[in-house]
mmCIF file with all atom_site columns, N, CA and C in Angstrom:
data_model
loop_
_atom_site.group_PDB
_atom_site.id
_atom_site.type_symbol
_atom_site.label_atom_id
_atom_site.label_alt_id
_atom_site.label_comp_id
_atom_site.label_asym_id
_atom_site.label_entity_id
_atom_site.label_seq_id
_atom_site.pdbx_PDB_ins_code
_atom_site.Cartn_x
_atom_site.Cartn_y
_atom_site.Cartn_z
_atom_site.occupancy
_atom_site.B_iso_or_equiv
_atom_site.pdbx_formal_charge
_atom_site.auth_seq_id
_atom_site.auth_comp_id
_atom_site.auth_asym_id
_atom_site.auth_atom_id
_atom_site.pdbx_PDB_model_num
ATOM 1   N N  . MET A 1 1  ? 0.852   -1.178 0.002  1.00 88.00 ? 1  MET A N  1
ATOM 2   C CA . MET A 1 1  ? -0.006  0.008  -0.005 1.00 88.00 ? 1  MET A CA 1
ATOM 3   C C  . MET A 1 1  ? 0.895   1.238  -0.009 1.00 88.00 ? 1  MET A C  1
ATOM 4   N N  . LYS A 1 2  ? 0.471   2.233  -0.734 1.00 89.00 ? 2  LYS A N  1
ATOM 5   C CA . LYS A 1 2  ? 1.227   3.508  -0.784 1.00 89.00 ? 2  LYS A CA 1
ATOM 6   C C  . LYS A 1 2  ? 0.875   4.344  0.424  1.00 89.00 ? 2  LYS A C  1
ATOM 7   N N  . LEU A 1 3  ? 1.818   5.194  0.827  1.00 91.00 ? 3  LEU A N  1
ATOM 8   C CA . LEU A 1 3  ? 1.599   6.093  1.956  1.00 91.00 ? 3  LEU A CA 1
ATOM 9   C C  . LEU A 1 3  ? 0.411   6.974  1.698  1.00 91.00 ? 3  LEU A C  1
ATOM 10  N N  . SER A 1 4  ? 0.266   7.487  0.470  1.00 90.00 ? 4  SER A N  1
ATOM 11  C CA . SER A 1 4  ? -0.864  8.358  0.178  1.00 90.00 ? 4  SER A CA 1
ATOM 12  C C  . SER A 1 4  ? -2.201  7.620  0.347  1.00 90.00 ? 4  SER A C  1
ATOM 13  N N  . THR A 1 5  ? -2.249  6.332  0.019  1.00 91.00 ? 5  THR A N  1
ATOM 14  C CA . THR A 1 5  ? -3.451  5.552  0.202  1.00 91.00 ? 5  THR A CA 1
ATOM 15  C C  . THR A 1 5  ? -3.734  5.342  1.704  1.00 91.00 ? 5  THR A C  1
ATOM 16  N N  . ALA A 1 6  ? -2.676  5.098  2.454  1.00 93.00 ? 6  ALA A N  1
ATOM 17  C CA . ALA A 1 6  ? -2.831  4.903  3.891  1.00 93.00 ? 6  ALA A CA 1
ATOM 18  C C  . ALA A 1 6  ? -3.369  6.157  4.553  1.00 93.00 ? 6  ALA A C  1
ATOM 19  N N  . VAL A 1 7  ? -2.853  7.338  4.148  1.00 94.00 ? 7  VAL A N  1
ATOM 20  C CA . VAL A 1 7  ? -3.333  8.578  4.724  1.00 94.00 ? 7  VAL A CA 1
ATOM 21  C C  . VAL A 1 7  ? -4.809  8.794  4.371  1.00 94.00 ? 7  VAL A C  1
ATOM 22  N N  . ALA A 1 8  ? -5.168  8.547  3.138  1.00 94.00 ? 8  ALA A N  1
ATOM 23  C CA . ALA A 1 8  ? -6.566  8.717  2.691  1.00 94.00 ? 8  ALA A CA 1
ATOM 24  C C  . ALA A 1 8  ? -7.489  7.752  3.470  1.00 94.00 ? 8  ALA A C  1
ATOM 25  N N  . LEU A 1 9  ? -7.047  6.542  3.653  1.00 95.00 ? 9  LEU A N  1
ATOM 26  C CA . LEU A 1 9  ? -7.825  5.561  4.395  1.00 95.00 ? 9  LEU A CA 1
ATOM 27  C C  . LEU A 1 9  ? -8.014  5.991  5.848  1.00 95.00 ? 9  LEU A C  1
ATOM 28  N N  . ARG A 1 10 ? -6.939  6.483  6.444  1.00 96.00 ? 10 ARG A N  1
ATOM 29  C CA . ARG A 1 10 ? -7.018  6.919  7.852  1.00 96.00 ? 10 ARG A CA 1
ATOM 30  C C  . ARG A 1 10 ? -7.965  8.117  7.980  1.00 96.00 ? 10 ARG A C  1
ATOM 31  N N  . ILE A 1 11 ? -7.899  9.061  7.061  1.00 97.00 ? 11 ILE A N  1
ATOM 32  C CA . ILE A 1 11 ? -8.812  10.208 7.088  1.00 97.00 ? 11 ILE A CA 1
ATOM 33  C C  . ILE A 1 11 ? -10.259 9.740  6.948  1.00 97.00 ? 11 ILE A C  1
ATOM 34  N N  . SER A 1 12 ? -10.498 8.835  6.010  1.00 96.00 ? 12 SER A N  1
ATOM 35  C CA . SER A 1 12 ? -11.867 8.323  5.800  1.00 96.00 ? 12 SER A CA 1
ATOM 36  C C  . SER A 1 12 ? -12.408 7.660  7.050  1.00 96.00 ? 12 SER A C  1
ATOM 37  N N  . ASN A 1 13 ? -11.571 6.859  7.705  1.00 97.00 ? 13 ASN A N  1
ATOM 38  C CA . ASN A 1 13 ? -12.011 6.165  8.922  1.00 97.00 ? 13 ASN A CA 1
ATOM 39  C C  . ASN A 1 13 ? -12.309 7.134  10.065 1.00 97.00 ? 13 ASN A C  1
ATOM 40  N N  . ILE A 1 14 ? -11.468 8.149  10.199 1.00 98.00 ? 14 ILE A N  1
ATOM 41  C CA . ILE A 1 14 ? -11.692 9.153  11.249 1.00 98.00 ? 14 ILE A CA 1
ATOM 42  C C  . ILE A 1 14 ? -12.984 9.931  10.980 1.00 98.00 ? 14 ILE A C  1
ATOM 43  N N  . LEU A 1 15 ? -13.161 10.312 9.716  1.00 97.00 ? 15 LEU A N  1
ATOM 44  C CA . LEU A 1 15 ? -14.381 11.048 9.382  1.00 97.00 ? 15 LEU A CA 1
ATOM 45  C C  . LEU A 1 15 ? -15.626 10.216 9.710  1.00 97.00 ? 15 LEU A C  1
ATOM 46  N N  . ARG A 1 16 ? -15.557 8.937  9.391  1.00 97.00 ? 16 ARG A N  1
ATOM 47  C CA . ARG A 1 16 ? -16.687 8.041  9.704  1.00 97.00 ? 16 ARG A CA 1
ATOM 48  C C  . ARG A 1 16 ? -16.910 7.957  11.200 1.00 97.00 ? 16 ARG A C  1
ATOM 49  N N  . ASP A 1 17 ? -15.813 7.761  11.955 1.00 97.00 ? 17 ASP A N  1
ATOM 50  C CA . ASP A 1 17 ? -15.913 7.646  13.407 1.00 97.00 ? 17 ASP A CA 1
ATOM 51  C C  . ASP A 1 17 ? -16.461 8.939  14.047 1.00 97.00 ? 17 ASP A C  1
ATOM 52  N N  . LYS A 1 18 ? -16.115 10.076 13.467 1.00 96.00 ? 18 LYS A N  1
ATOM 53  C CA . LYS A 1 18 ? -16.578 11.347 14.023 1.00 96.00 ? 18 LYS A CA 1
ATOM 54  C C  . LYS A 1 18 ? -17.918 11.773 13.414 1.00 96.00 ? 18 LYS A C  1
ATOM 55  N N  . ASN A 1 19 ? -18.443 10.940 12.516 1.00 97.00 ? 19 ASN A N  1
ATOM 56  C CA . ASN A 1 19 ? -19.712 11.281 11.825 1.00 97.00 ? 19 ASN A CA 1
ATOM 57  C C  . ASN A 1 19 ? -19.604 12.649 11.162 1.00 97.00 ? 19 ASN A C  1
ATOM 58  N N  . MET A 1 20 ? -18.494 12.872 10.487 1.00 97.00 ? 20 MET A N  1
ATOM 59  C CA . MET A 1 20 ? -18.195 14.154 9.843  1.00 97.00 ? 20 MET A CA 1
ATOM 60  C C  . MET A 1 20 ? -18.032 13.909 8.341  1.00 97.00 ? 20 MET A C  1
ATOM 61  N N  . SER A 1 21 ? -18.579 14.756 7.553  1.00 96.00 ? 21 SER A N  1
ATOM 62  C CA . SER A 1 21 ? -18.416 14.616 6.104  1.00 96.00 ? 21 SER A CA 1
ATOM 63  C C  . SER A 1 21 ? -17.096 15.250 5.664  1.00 96.00 ? 21 SER A C  1
ATOM 64  N N  . GLN A 1 22 ? -16.653 14.787 4.528  1.00 95.00 ? 22 GLN A N  1
ATOM 65  C CA . GLN A 1 22 ? -15.453 15.387 3.935  1.00 95.00 ? 22 GLN A CA 1
ATOM 66  C C  . GLN A 1 22 ? -15.683 16.872 3.650  1.00 95.00 ? 22 GLN A C  1
ATOM 67  N N  . TYR A 1 23 ? -16.864 17.187 3.187  1.00 95.00 ? 23 TYR A N  1
ATOM 68  C CA . TYR A 1 23 ? -17.223 18.591 2.927  1.00 95.00 ? 23 TYR A CA 1
ATOM 69  C C  . TYR A 1 23 ? -17.120 19.449 4.161  1.00 95.00 ? 23 TYR A C  1
ATOM 70  N N  . LYS A 1 24 ? -17.613 18.924 5.291  1.00 96.00 ? 24 LYS A N  1
ATOM 71  C CA . LYS A 1 24 ? -17.550 19.703 6.537  1.00 96.00 ? 24 LYS A CA 1
ATOM 72  C C  . LYS A 1 24 ? -16.111 19.926 6.943  1.00 96.00 ? 24 LYS A C  1
ATOM 73  N N  . LEU A 1 25 ? -15.265 18.935 6.779  1.00 97.00 ? 25 LEU A N  1
ATOM 74  C CA . LEU A 1 25 ? -13.855 19.116 7.105  1.00 97.00 ? 25 LEU A CA 1
ATOM 75  C C  . LEU A 1 25 ? -13.197 20.149 6.166  1.00 97.00 ? 25 LEU A C  1
ATOM 76  N N  . GLU A 1 26 ? -13.535 20.048 4.889  1.00 95.00 ? 26 GLU A N  1
ATOM 77  C CA . GLU A 1 26 ? -12.986 21.033 3.940  1.00 95.00 ? 26 GLU A CA 1
ATOM 78  C C  . GLU A 1 26 ? -13.356 22.451 4.353  1.00 95.00 ? 26 GLU A C  1
ATOM 79  N N  . ARG A 1 27 ? -14.604 22.654 4.724  1.00 96.00 ? 27 ARG A N  1
ATOM 80  C CA . ARG A 1 27 ? -15.063 23.980 5.159  1.00 96.00 ? 27 ARG A CA 1
ATOM 81  C C  . ARG A 1 27 ? -14.362 24.425 6.430  1.00 96.00 ? 27 ARG A C  1
ATOM 82  N N  . LYS A 1 28 ? -14.221 23.520 7.384  1.00 96.00 ? 28 LYS A N  1
ATOM 83  C CA . LYS A 1 28 ? -13.627 23.825 8.658  1.00 96.00 ? 28 LYS A CA 1
ATOM 84  C C  . LYS A 1 28 ? -12.198 24.308 8.526  1.00 96.00 ? 28 LYS A C  1
ATOM 85  N N  . ILE A 1 29 ? -11.434 23.705 7.599  1.00 96.00 ? 29 ILE A N  1
ATOM 86  C CA . ILE A 1 29 ? -10.017 24.082 7.466  1.00 96.00 ? 29 ILE A CA 1
ATOM 87  C C  . ILE A 1 29 ? -9.777  24.956 6.239  1.00 96.00 ? 29 ILE A C  1
ATOM 88  N N  . ALA A 1 30 ? -10.824 25.401 5.591  1.00 95.00 ? 30 ALA A N  1
ATOM 89  C CA . ALA A 1 30 ? -10.738 26.257 4.391  1.00 95.00 ? 30 ALA A CA 1
ATOM 90  C C  . ALA A 1 30 ? -9.844  25.636 3.331  1.00 95.00 ? 30 ALA A C  1
ATOM 91  N N  . MET A 1 31 ? -10.073 24.355 3.075  1.00 94.00 ? 31 MET A N  1
ATOM 92  C CA . MET A 1 31 ? -9.290  23.662 2.068  1.00 94.00 ? 31 MET A CA 1
ATOM 93  C C  . MET A 1 31 ? -10.123 23.530 0.795  1.00 94.00 ? 31 MET A C  1
ATOM 94  N N  . PRO A 1 32 ? -9.550  23.886 -0.357 1.00 93.00 ? 32 PRO A N  1
ATOM 95  C CA . PRO A 1 32 ? -10.290 23.738 -1.611 1.00 93.00 ? 32 PRO A CA 1
ATOM 96  C C  . PRO A 1 32 ? -10.697 22.270 -1.830 1.00 93.00 ? 32 PRO A C  1
ATOM 97  N N  . HIS A 1 33 ? -11.873 22.092 -2.373 1.00 93.00 ? 33 HIS A N  1
ATOM 98  C CA . HIS A 1 33 ? -12.398 20.778 -2.620 1.00 93.00 ? 33 HIS A CA 1
ATOM 99  C C  . HIS A 1 33 ? -11.443 19.954 -3.499 1.00 93.00 ? 33 HIS A C  1
ATOM 100 N N  . ASN A 1 34 ? -10.854 20.596 -4.510 1.00 90.00 ? 34 ASN A N  1
ATOM 101 C CA . ASN A 1 34 ? -9.960  19.848 -5.387 1.00 90.00 ? 34 ASN A CA 1
ATOM 102 C C  . ASN A 1 34 ? -8.727  19.337 -4.681 1.00 90.00 ? 34 ASN A C  1
ATOM 103 N N  . THR A 1 35 ? -8.231  20.076 -3.707 1.00 89.00 ? 35 THR A N  1
ATOM 104 C CA . THR A 1 35 ? -7.079  19.609 -2.926 1.00 89.00 ? 35 THR A CA 1
ATOM 105 C C  . THR A 1 35 ? -7.437  18.366 -2.143 1.00 89.00 ? 35 THR A C  1
ATOM 106 N N  . MET A 1 36 ? -8.594  18.405 -1.482 1.00 92.00 ? 36 MET A N  1
ATOM 107 C CA . MET A 1 36 ? -9.031  17.237 -0.708 1.00 92.00 ? 36 MET A CA 1
ATOM 108 C C  . MET A 1 36 ? -9.341  16.061 -1.627 1.00 92.00 ? 36 MET A C  1
ATOM 109 N N  . LYS A 1 37 ? -9.987  16.357 -2.748 1.00 90.00 ? 37 LYS A N  1
ATOM 110 C CA . LYS A 1 37 ? -10.322 15.311 -3.703 1.00 90.00 ? 37 LYS A CA 1
ATOM 111 C C  . LYS A 1 37 ? -9.047  14.618 -4.213 1.00 90.00 ? 37 LYS A C  1
ATOM 112 N N  . THR A 1 38 ? -8.031  15.382 -4.496 1.00 88.00 ? 38 THR A N  1
ATOM 113 C CA . THR A 1 38 ? -6.739  14.819 -4.942 1.00 88.00 ? 38 THR A CA 1
ATOM 114 C C  . THR A 1 38 ? -6.140  13.967 -3.865 1.00 88.00 ? 38 THR A C  1
ATOM 115 N N  . LEU A 1 39 ? -6.108  14.468 -2.652 1.00 89.00 ? 39 LEU A N  1
ATOM 116 C CA . LEU A 1 39 ? -5.528  13.722 -1.510 1.00 89.00 ? 39 LEU A CA 1
ATOM 117 C C  . LEU A 1 39 ? -6.277  12.417 -1.267 1.00 89.00 ? 39 LEU A C  1
ATOM 118 N N  . MET A 1 40 ? -7.580  12.441 -1.388 1.00 90.00 ? 40 MET A N  1
ATOM 119 C CA . MET A 1 40 ? -8.388  11.253 -1.085 1.00 90.00 ? 40 MET A CA 1
ATOM 120 C C  . MET A 1 40 ? -8.495  10.279 -2.271 1.00 90.00 ? 40 MET A C  1
ATOM 121 N N  . GLY A 1 41 ? -8.066  10.726 -3.452 1.00 85.00 ? 41 GLY A N  1
ATOM 122 C CA . GLY A 1 41 ? -8.195  9.902  -4.647 1.00 85.00 ? 41 GLY A CA 1
ATOM 123 C C  . GLY A 1 41 ? -7.089  8.895  -4.797 1.00 85.00 ? 41 GLY A C  1
ATOM 124 N N  . GLU A 1 42 ? -7.404  7.815  -5.479 1.00 67.00 ? 42 GLU A N  1
ATOM 125 C CA . GLU A 1 42 ? -6.433  6.752  -5.701 1.00 67.00 ? 42 GLU A CA 1
ATOM 126 C C  . GLU A 1 42 ? -5.305  7.196  -6.628 1.00 67.00 ? 42 GLU A C  1
ATOM 127 N N  . ARG A 1 43 ? -5.528  8.246  -7.413 1.00 73.00 ? 43 ARG A N  1
ATOM 128 C CA . ARG A 1 43 ? -4.522  8.737  -8.358 1.00 73.00 ? 43 ARG A CA 1
ATOM 129 C C  . ARG A 1 43 ? -3.457  9.559  -7.643 1.00 73.00 ? 43 ARG A C  1
ATOM 130 N N  . ASN A 1 44 ? -3.663  9.840  -6.371 1.00 74.00 ? 44 ASN A N  1
ATOM 131 C CA . ASN A 1 44 ? -2.678  10.662 -5.635 1.00 74.00 ? 44 ASN A CA 1
ATOM 132 C C  . ASN A 1 44 ? -1.388  9.896  -5.492 1.00 74.00 ? 44 ASN A C  1
ATOM 133 N N  . SER A 1 45 ? -0.294  10.506 -5.931 1.00 74.00 ? 45 SER A N  1
ATOM 134 C CA . SER A 1 45 ? 0.992   9.805  -5.913 1.00 74.00 ? 45 SER A CA 1
ATOM 135 C C  . SER A 1 45 ? 1.822   10.182 -4.689 1.00 74.00 ? 45 SER A C  1
ATOM 136 N N  . GLY A 1 46 ? 1.405   11.203 -3.955 1.00 78.00 ? 46 GLY A N  1
ATOM 137 C CA . GLY A 1 46 ? 2.181   11.618 -2.790 1.00 78.00 ? 46 GLY A CA 1
ATOM 138 C C  . GLY A 1 46 ? 1.336   12.448 -1.862 1.00 78.00 ? 46 GLY A C  1
ATOM 139 N N  . VAL A 1 47 ? 1.867   12.634 -0.672 1.00 84.00 ? 47 VAL A N  1
ATOM 140 C CA . VAL A 1 47 ? 1.161   13.488 0.297  1.00 84.00 ? 47 VAL A CA 1
ATOM 141 C C  . VAL A 1 47 ? 2.099   14.590 0.765  1.00 84.00 ? 47 VAL A C  1
ATOM 142 N N  . ASN A 1 48 ? 1.500   15.720 1.022  1.00 87.00 ? 48 ASN A N  1
ATOM 143 C CA . ASN A 1 48 ? 2.235   16.893 1.482  1.00 87.00 ? 48 ASN A CA 1
ATOM 144 C C  . ASN A 1 48 ? 2.012   16.980 3.004  1.00 87.00 ? 48 ASN A C  1
ATOM 145 N N  . LEU A 1 49 ? 3.106   16.998 3.731  1.00 91.00 ? 49 LEU A N  1
ATOM 146 C CA . LEU A 1 49 ? 2.986   17.010 5.202  1.00 91.00 ? 49 LEU A CA 1
ATOM 147 C C  . LEU A 1 49 ? 2.203   18.222 5.699  1.00 91.00 ? 49 LEU A C  1
ATOM 148 N N  . LYS A 1 50 ? 2.381   19.380 5.080  1.00 93.00 ? 50 LYS A N  1
ATOM 149 C CA . LYS A 1 50 ? 1.669   20.588 5.480  1.00 93.00 ? 50 LYS A CA 1
ATOM 150 C C  . LYS A 1 50 ? 0.162   20.375 5.339  1.00 93.00 ? 50 LYS A C  1
ATOM 151 N N  . THR A 1 51 ? -0.232  19.747 4.261  1.00 92.00 ? 51 THR A N  1
ATOM 152 C CA . THR A 1 51 ? -1.670  19.484 4.025  1.00 92.00 ? 51 THR A CA 1
ATOM 153 C C  . THR A 1 51 ? -2.200  18.485 5.044  1.00 92.00 ? 51 THR A C  1
ATOM 154 N N  . VAL A 1 52 ? -1.440  17.459 5.304  1.00 94.00 ? 52 VAL A N  1
ATOM 155 C CA . VAL A 1 52 ? -1.858  16.436 6.293  1.00 94.00 ? 52 VAL A CA 1
ATOM 156 C C  . VAL A 1 52 ? -1.964  17.066 7.677  1.00 94.00 ? 52 VAL A C  1
ATOM 157 N N  . MET A 1 53 ? -1.036  17.913 8.049  1.00 96.00 ? 53 MET A N  1
ATOM 158 C CA . MET A 1 53 ? -1.115  18.566 9.355  1.00 96.00 ? 53 MET A CA 1
ATOM 159 C C  . MET A 1 53 ? -2.323  19.473 9.443  1.00 96.00 ? 53 MET A C  1
ATOM 160 N N  . GLN A 1 54 ? -2.657  20.149 8.374  1.00 96.00 ? 54 GLN A N  1
ATOM 161 C CA . GLN A 1 54 ? -3.847  20.992 8.354  1.00 96.00 ? 54 GLN A CA 1
ATOM 162 C C  . GLN A 1 54 ? -5.093  20.152 8.588  1.00 96.00 ? 54 GLN A C  1
ATOM 163 N N  . ILE A 1 55 ? -5.157  18.983 7.977  1.00 96.00 ? 55 ILE A N  1
ATOM 164 C CA . ILE A 1 55 ? -6.287  18.088 8.141  1.00 96.00 ? 55 ILE A CA 1
ATOM 165 C C  . ILE A 1 55 ? -6.313  17.559 9.573  1.00 96.00 ? 55 ILE A C  1
ATOM 166 N N  . ILE A 1 56 ? -5.173  17.149 10.098 1.00 97.00 ? 56 ILE A N  1
ATOM 167 C CA . ILE A 1 56 ? -5.119  16.660 11.463 1.00 97.00 ? 56 ILE A CA 1
ATOM 168 C C  . ILE A 1 56 ? -5.640  17.683 12.463 1.00 97.00 ? 56 ILE A C  1
ATOM 169 N N  . ARG A 1 57 ? -5.235  18.907 12.291 1.00 96.00 ? 57 ARG A N  1
ATOM 170 C CA . ARG A 1 57 ? -5.749  19.980 13.173 1.00 96.00 ? 57 ARG A CA 1
ATOM 171 C C  . ARG A 1 57 ? -7.233  20.149 13.008 1.00 96.00 ? 57 ARG A C  1
ATOM 172 N N  . GLY A 1 58 ? -7.732  20.052 11.776 1.00 96.00 ? 58 GLY A N  1
ATOM 173 C CA . GLY A 1 58 ? -9.163  20.181 11.547 1.00 96.00 ? 58 GLY A CA 1
ATOM 174 C C  . GLY A 1 58 ? -9.956  19.038 12.169 1.00 96.00 ? 58 GLY A C  1
ATOM 175 N N  . LEU A 1 59 ? -9.293  17.894 12.307 1.00 97.00 ? 59 LEU A N  1
ATOM 176 C CA . LEU A 1 59 ? -9.923  16.746 12.936 1.00 97.00 ? 59 LEU A CA 1
ATOM 177 C C  . LEU A 1 59 ? -9.782  16.803 14.463 1.00 97.00 ? 59 LEU A C  1
ATOM 178 N N  . GLU A 1 60 ? -9.141  17.859 14.934 1.00 96.00 ? 60 GLU A N  1
ATOM 179 C CA . GLU A 1 60 ? -8.907  18.098 16.366 1.00 96.00 ? 60 GLU A CA 1
ATOM 180 C C  . GLU A 1 60 ? -8.166  16.911 17.004 1.00 96.00 ? 60 GLU A C  1
ATOM 181 N N  . MET A 1 61 ? -7.068  16.543 16.323 1.00 97.00 ? 61 MET A N  1
ATOM 182 C CA . MET A 1 61 ? -6.239  15.447 16.790 1.00 97.00 ? 61 MET A CA 1
ATOM 183 C C  . MET A 1 61 ? -4.800  15.927 16.855 1.00 97.00 ? 61 MET A C  1
ATOM 184 N N  . THR A 1 62 ? -3.963  15.137 17.495 1.00 97.00 ? 62 THR A N  1
ATOM 185 C CA . THR A 1 62 ? -2.537  15.380 17.404 1.00 97.00 ? 62 THR A CA 1
ATOM 186 C C  . THR A 1 62 ? -1.971  14.480 16.274 1.00 97.00 ? 62 THR A C  1
ATOM 187 N N  . ALA A 1 63 ? -0.780  14.804 15.841 1.00 97.00 ? 63 ALA A N  1
ATOM 188 C CA . ALA A 1 63 ? -0.127  13.967 14.818 1.00 97.00 ? 63 ALA A CA 1
ATOM 189 C C  . ALA A 1 63 ? 0.082   12.560 15.355 1.00 97.00 ? 63 ALA A C  1
ATOM 190 N N  . THR A 1 64 ? 0.395   12.456 16.651 1.00 97.00 ? 64 THR A N  1
ATOM 191 C CA . THR A 1 64 ? 0.597   11.158 17.258 1.00 97.00 ? 64 THR A CA 1
ATOM 192 C C  . THR A 1 64 ? -0.686  10.320 17.196 1.00 97.00 ? 64 THR A C  1
ATOM 193 N N  . GLU A 1 65 ? -1.824  10.933 17.513 1.00 97.00 ? 65 GLU A N  1
ATOM 194 C CA . GLU A 1 65 ? -3.098  10.233 17.449 1.00 97.00 ? 65 GLU A CA 1
ATOM 195 C C  . GLU A 1 65 ? -3.404  9.788  16.009 1.00 97.00 ? 65 GLU A C  1
ATOM 196 N N  . PHE A 1 66 ? -3.146  10.686 15.066 1.00 98.00 ? 66 PHE A N  1
ATOM 197 C CA . PHE A 1 66 ? -3.454  10.382 13.665 1.00 98.00 ? 66 PHE A CA 1
ATOM 198 C C  . PHE A 1 66 ? -2.623  9.187  13.171 1.00 98.00 ? 66 PHE A C  1
ATOM 199 N N  . PHE A 1 67 ? -1.329  9.226  13.439 1.00 96.00 ? 67 PHE A N  1
ATOM 200 C CA . PHE A 1 67 ? -0.429  8.198  12.909 1.00 96.00 ? 67 PHE A CA 1
ATOM 201 C C  . PHE A 1 67 ? -0.359  6.926  13.750 1.00 96.00 ? 67 PHE A C  1
ATOM 202 N N  . ASN A 1 68 ? -1.027  6.955  14.912 1.00 97.00 ? 68 ASN A N  1
ATOM 203 C CA . ASN A 1 68 ? -1.071  5.783  15.772 1.00 97.00 ? 68 ASN A CA 1
ATOM 204 C C  . ASN A 1 68 ? -2.193  4.860  15.270 1.00 97.00 ? 68 ASN A C  1
ATOM 205 N N  . ASP A 1 69 ? -1.915  4.204  14.158 1.00 96.00 ? 69 ASP A N  1
ATOM 206 C CA . ASP A 1 69 ? -2.894  3.354  13.522 1.00 96.00 ? 69 ASP A CA 1
ATOM 207 C C  . ASP A 1 69 ? -2.137  2.226  12.818 1.00 96.00 ? 69 ASP A C  1
ATOM 208 N N  . PRO A 1 70 ? -2.667  1.007  12.853 1.00 95.00 ? 70 PRO A N  1
ATOM 209 C CA . PRO A 1 70 ? -1.985  -0.110 12.221 1.00 95.00 ? 70 PRO A CA 1
ATOM 210 C C  . PRO A 1 70 ? -1.650  0.092  10.740 1.00 95.00 ? 70 PRO A C  1
ATOM 211 N N  . VAL A 1 71 ? -2.424  0.891  10.048 1.00 94.00 ? 71 VAL A N  1
ATOM 212 C CA . VAL A 1 71 ? -2.163  1.082  8.606  1.00 94.00 ? 71 VAL A CA 1
ATOM 213 C C  . VAL A 1 71 ? -0.782  1.663  8.371  1.00 94.00 ? 71 VAL A C  1
ATOM 214 N N  . PHE A 1 72 ? -0.248  2.396  9.338  1.00 94.00 ? 72 PHE A N  1
ATOM 215 C CA . PHE A 1 72 ? 1.081   3.003  9.193  1.00 94.00 ? 72 PHE A CA 1
ATOM 216 C C  . PHE A 1 72 ? 2.194   2.092  9.702  1.00 94.00 ? 72 PHE A C  1
ATOM 217 N N  . GLU A 1 73 ? 1.834   0.948  10.272 1.00 93.00 ? 73 GLU A N  1
ATOM 218 C CA . GLU A 1 73 ? 2.827   0.042  10.808 1.00 93.00 ? 73 GLU A CA 1
ATOM 219 C C  . GLU A 1 73 ? 3.193   -1.056 9.822  1.00 93.00 ? 73 GLU A C  1
ATOM 220 N N  . ASN A 1 74 ? 2.561   -1.080 8.675  1.00 89.00 ? 74 ASN A N  1
ATOM 221 C CA . ASN A 1 74 ? 2.832   -2.083 7.678  1.00 89.00 ? 74 ASN A CA 1
ATOM 222 C C  . ASN A 1 74 ? 4.275   -1.936 7.166  1.00 89.00 ? 74 ASN A C  1
ATOM 223 N N  . PRO A 1 75 ? 5.103   -2.989 7.297  1.00 90.00 ? 75 PRO A N  1
ATOM 224 C CA . PRO A 1 75 ? 6.488   -2.872 6.871  1.00 90.00 ? 75 PRO A CA 1
ATOM 225 C C  . PRO A 1 75 ? 6.621   -2.721 5.353  1.00 90.00 ? 75 PRO A C  1
ATOM 226 N N  . ASP A 1 76 ? 5.575   -3.057 4.591  1.00 90.00 ? 76 ASP A N  1
ATOM 227 C CA . ASP A 1 76 ? 5.601   -2.942 3.163  1.00 90.00 ? 76 ASP A CA 1
ATOM 228 C C  . ASP A 1 76 ? 5.002   -1.611 2.674  1.00 90.00 ? 76 ASP A C  1
ATOM 229 N N  . LEU A 1 77 ? 4.739   -0.715 3.566  1.00 90.00 ? 77 LEU A N  1
ATOM 230 C CA . LEU A 1 77 ? 4.192   0.613  3.205  1.00 90.00 ? 77 LEU A CA 1
ATOM 231 C C  . LEU A 1 77 ? 5.164   1.324  2.255  1.00 90.00 ? 77 LEU A C  1
ATOM 232 N N  . GLU A 1 78 ? 4.687   1.672  1.100  1.00 90.00 ? 78 GLU A N  1
ATOM 233 C CA . GLU A 1 78 ? 5.525   2.341  0.076  1.00 90.00 ? 78 GLU A CA 1
ATOM 234 C C  . GLU A 1 78 ? 5.603   3.821  0.393  1.00 90.00 ? 78 GLU A C  1
ATOM 235 N N  . ILE A 1 79 ? 6.785   4.313  0.677  1.00 83.00 ? 79 ILE A N  1
ATOM 236 C CA . ILE A 1 79 ? 6.917   5.724  1.066  1.00 83.00 ? 79 ILE A CA 1
ATOM 237 C C  . ILE A 1 79 ? 7.615   6.560  0.011  1.00 83.00 ? 79 ILE A C  1
ATOM 238 N N  . ASP A 1 80 ? 7.887   5.998  -1.130 1.00 69.00 ? 80 ASP A N  1
ATOM 239 C CA . ASP A 1 80 ? 8.548   6.794  -2.190 1.00 69.00 ? 80 ASP A CA 1
ATOM 240 C C  . ASP A 1 80 ? 7.557   7.381  -3.153 1.00 69.00 ? 80 ASP A C  1
#
């Protein structure tokens, strides 16, 4: 699994757990829809740490809480 896919999956799971829509998160952090759509899409080839941190703050989490998930512990996680 690619890192970008893992990040998108983690965001999706958190949104579901918080009963929050992607649109509501976009509005909360003033992120353009196309930026979020690219991040959440399978065609995304990479992730920008600044963007991920903006999302983490919008989810009212710490980076530790966000990355403390088994999806990031996969030794085969593609990070290039």
